[in-house]
CSV table of C-alpha atoms in Angstrom, one decimal:
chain,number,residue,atom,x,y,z
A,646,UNK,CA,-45.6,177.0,31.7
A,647,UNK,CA,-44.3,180.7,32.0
A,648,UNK,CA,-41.9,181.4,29.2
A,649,UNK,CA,-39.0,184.6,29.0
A,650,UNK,CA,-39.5,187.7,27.3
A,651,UNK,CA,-37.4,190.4,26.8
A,652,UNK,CA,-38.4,193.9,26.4
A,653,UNK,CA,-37.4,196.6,23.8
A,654,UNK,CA,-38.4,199.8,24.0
A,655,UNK,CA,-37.2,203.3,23.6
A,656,UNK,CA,-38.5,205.5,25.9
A,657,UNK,CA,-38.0,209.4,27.1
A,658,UNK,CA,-36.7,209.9,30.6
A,659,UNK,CA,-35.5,212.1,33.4
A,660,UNK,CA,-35.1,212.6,37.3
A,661,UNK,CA,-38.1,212.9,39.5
A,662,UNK,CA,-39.1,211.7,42.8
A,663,UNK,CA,-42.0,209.5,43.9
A,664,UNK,CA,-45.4,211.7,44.2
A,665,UNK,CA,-47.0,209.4,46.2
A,666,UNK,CA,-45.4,206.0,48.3
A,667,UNK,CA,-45.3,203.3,45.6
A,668,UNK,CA,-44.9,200.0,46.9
A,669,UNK,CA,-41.9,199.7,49.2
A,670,UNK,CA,-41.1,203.0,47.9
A,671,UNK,CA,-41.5,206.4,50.0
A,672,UNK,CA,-42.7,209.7,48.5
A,673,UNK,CA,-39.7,211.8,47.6
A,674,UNK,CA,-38.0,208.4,46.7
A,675,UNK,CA,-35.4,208.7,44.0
A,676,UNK,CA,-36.6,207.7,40.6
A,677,UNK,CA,-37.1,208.9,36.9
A,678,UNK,CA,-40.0,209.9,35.0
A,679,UNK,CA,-40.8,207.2,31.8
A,680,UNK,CA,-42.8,208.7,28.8
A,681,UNK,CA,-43.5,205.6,26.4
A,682,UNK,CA,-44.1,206.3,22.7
A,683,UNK,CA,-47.6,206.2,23.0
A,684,UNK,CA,-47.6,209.5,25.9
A,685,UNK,CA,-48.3,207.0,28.9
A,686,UNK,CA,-46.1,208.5,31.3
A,687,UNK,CA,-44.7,206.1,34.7
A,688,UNK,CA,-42.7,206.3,37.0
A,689,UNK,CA,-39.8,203.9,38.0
A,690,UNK,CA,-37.7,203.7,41.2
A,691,UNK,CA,-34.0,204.7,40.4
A,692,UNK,CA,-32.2,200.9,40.8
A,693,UNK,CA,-34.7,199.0,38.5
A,694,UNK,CA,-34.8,202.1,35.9
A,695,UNK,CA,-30.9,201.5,35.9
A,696,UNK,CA,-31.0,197.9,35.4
A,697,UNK,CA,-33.8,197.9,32.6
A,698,UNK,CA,-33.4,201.2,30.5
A,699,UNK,CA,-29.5,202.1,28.6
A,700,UNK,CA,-29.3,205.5,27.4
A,701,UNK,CA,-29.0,204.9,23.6
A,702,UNK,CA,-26.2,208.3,23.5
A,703,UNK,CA,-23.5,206.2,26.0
A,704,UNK,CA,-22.8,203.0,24.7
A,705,UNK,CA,-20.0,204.7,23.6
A,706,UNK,CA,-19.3,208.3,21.8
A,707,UNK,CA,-20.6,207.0,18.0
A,708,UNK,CA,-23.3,204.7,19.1
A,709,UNK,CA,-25.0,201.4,19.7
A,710,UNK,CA,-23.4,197.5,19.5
A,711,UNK,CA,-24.9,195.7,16.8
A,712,UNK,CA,-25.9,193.6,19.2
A,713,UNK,CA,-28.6,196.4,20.5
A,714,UNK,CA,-29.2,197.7,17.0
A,715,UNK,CA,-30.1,194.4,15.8
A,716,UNK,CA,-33.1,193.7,18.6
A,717,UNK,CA,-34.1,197.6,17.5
A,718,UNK,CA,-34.0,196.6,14.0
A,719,UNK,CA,-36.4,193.4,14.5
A,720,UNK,CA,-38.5,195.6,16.4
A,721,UNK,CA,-39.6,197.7,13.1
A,722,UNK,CA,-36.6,200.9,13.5
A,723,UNK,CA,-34.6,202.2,11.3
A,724,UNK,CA,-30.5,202.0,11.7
A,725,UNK,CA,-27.8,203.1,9.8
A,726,UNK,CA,-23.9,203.6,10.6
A,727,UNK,CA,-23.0,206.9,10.9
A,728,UNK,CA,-20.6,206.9,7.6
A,729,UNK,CA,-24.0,206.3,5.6
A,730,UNK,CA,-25.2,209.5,4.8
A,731,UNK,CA,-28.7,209.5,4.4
A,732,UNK,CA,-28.8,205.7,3.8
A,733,UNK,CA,-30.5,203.3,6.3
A,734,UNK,CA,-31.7,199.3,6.6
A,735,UNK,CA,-34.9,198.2,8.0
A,736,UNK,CA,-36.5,194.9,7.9
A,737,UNK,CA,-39.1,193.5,4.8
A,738,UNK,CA,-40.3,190.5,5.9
A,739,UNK,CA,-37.5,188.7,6.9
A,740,UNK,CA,-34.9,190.5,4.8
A,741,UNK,CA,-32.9,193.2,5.1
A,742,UNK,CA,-33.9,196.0,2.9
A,743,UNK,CA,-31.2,198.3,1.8
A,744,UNK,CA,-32.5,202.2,1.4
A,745,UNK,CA,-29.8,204.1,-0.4
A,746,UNK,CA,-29.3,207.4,-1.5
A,747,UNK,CA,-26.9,208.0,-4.3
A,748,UNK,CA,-26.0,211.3,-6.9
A,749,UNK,CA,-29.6,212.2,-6.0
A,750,UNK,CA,-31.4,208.8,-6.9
A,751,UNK,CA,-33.1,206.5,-4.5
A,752,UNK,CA,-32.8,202.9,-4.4
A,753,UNK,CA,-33.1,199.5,-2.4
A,754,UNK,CA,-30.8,196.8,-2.1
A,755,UNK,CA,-31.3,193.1,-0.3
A,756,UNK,CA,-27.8,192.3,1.1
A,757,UNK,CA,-26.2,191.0,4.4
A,758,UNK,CA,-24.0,192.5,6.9
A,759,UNK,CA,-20.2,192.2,7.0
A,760,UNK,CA,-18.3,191.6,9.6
A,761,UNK,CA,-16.9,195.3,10.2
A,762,UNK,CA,-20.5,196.3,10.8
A,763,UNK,CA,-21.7,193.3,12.7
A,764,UNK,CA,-18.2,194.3,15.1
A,765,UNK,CA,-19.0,198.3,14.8
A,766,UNK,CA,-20.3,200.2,18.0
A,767,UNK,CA,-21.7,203.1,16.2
A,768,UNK,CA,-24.9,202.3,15.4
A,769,UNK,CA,-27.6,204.7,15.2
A,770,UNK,CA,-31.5,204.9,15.2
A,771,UNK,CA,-33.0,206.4,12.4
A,772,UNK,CA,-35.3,208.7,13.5
């Protein structure tokens, strides 16, 4: 039996049109250019780009949902709330590991999330 994934990926992007007819799609066809992390570059006709890729800079002014950060965070990134400083989470095992950075000492933590971060929409990627 088939079973439901979803996809999470961050990916560089911009406008181009179709080199070639792709498919049902038409050279000169609207579209954007998709380079993956690994350099594989696609590209990806303008309505399905739209309904699989979200810029990560407009979810709002500050950021990400939690929502979004936490599927990134699962996936191995780095995030952090812009009012940490150089401090960050990421996930050991199935914890989340605290990196903080405080009167010049470095140190982890193992805690939980509040509520005002799980509600927060300014989540950010470390990169």
């Amino acid at each position: 039996m088939l079973k439901k994934y979803i996809s999470v990926r961050i990916v560089s992007a911009e406008p181009m049109k179709a080199q070639r007819p792709t498919g049902k799609y038409d050279k000169g066809a609207d579209g954007m250019r998709i380079i993956y992390e690994d350099g594989i570059e696609k590209w990806c006709p303008i309505g399905p780009f739209a309904k699989t890729y979200h810029k990560l800079d407009t979810f709002n002014d500050k950021g990400m949902s939690f929502e979004f950060a936490l599927v990134l965070l699962k996936e191995g990134r780095k995030i952090k709330r812009p009012n940490w400083g150089k401090d960050y989470c990421e996930l050991d095992g199935n914890r989340v590991k605290y990196q903080r950075h405080t009167g010049g000492l470095n140190f982890e933590s193992y805690e939980g999330f509040g509520i005002k971060d799980i509600l927060a929409n300014d989540w950010q990627v470390v990169e």
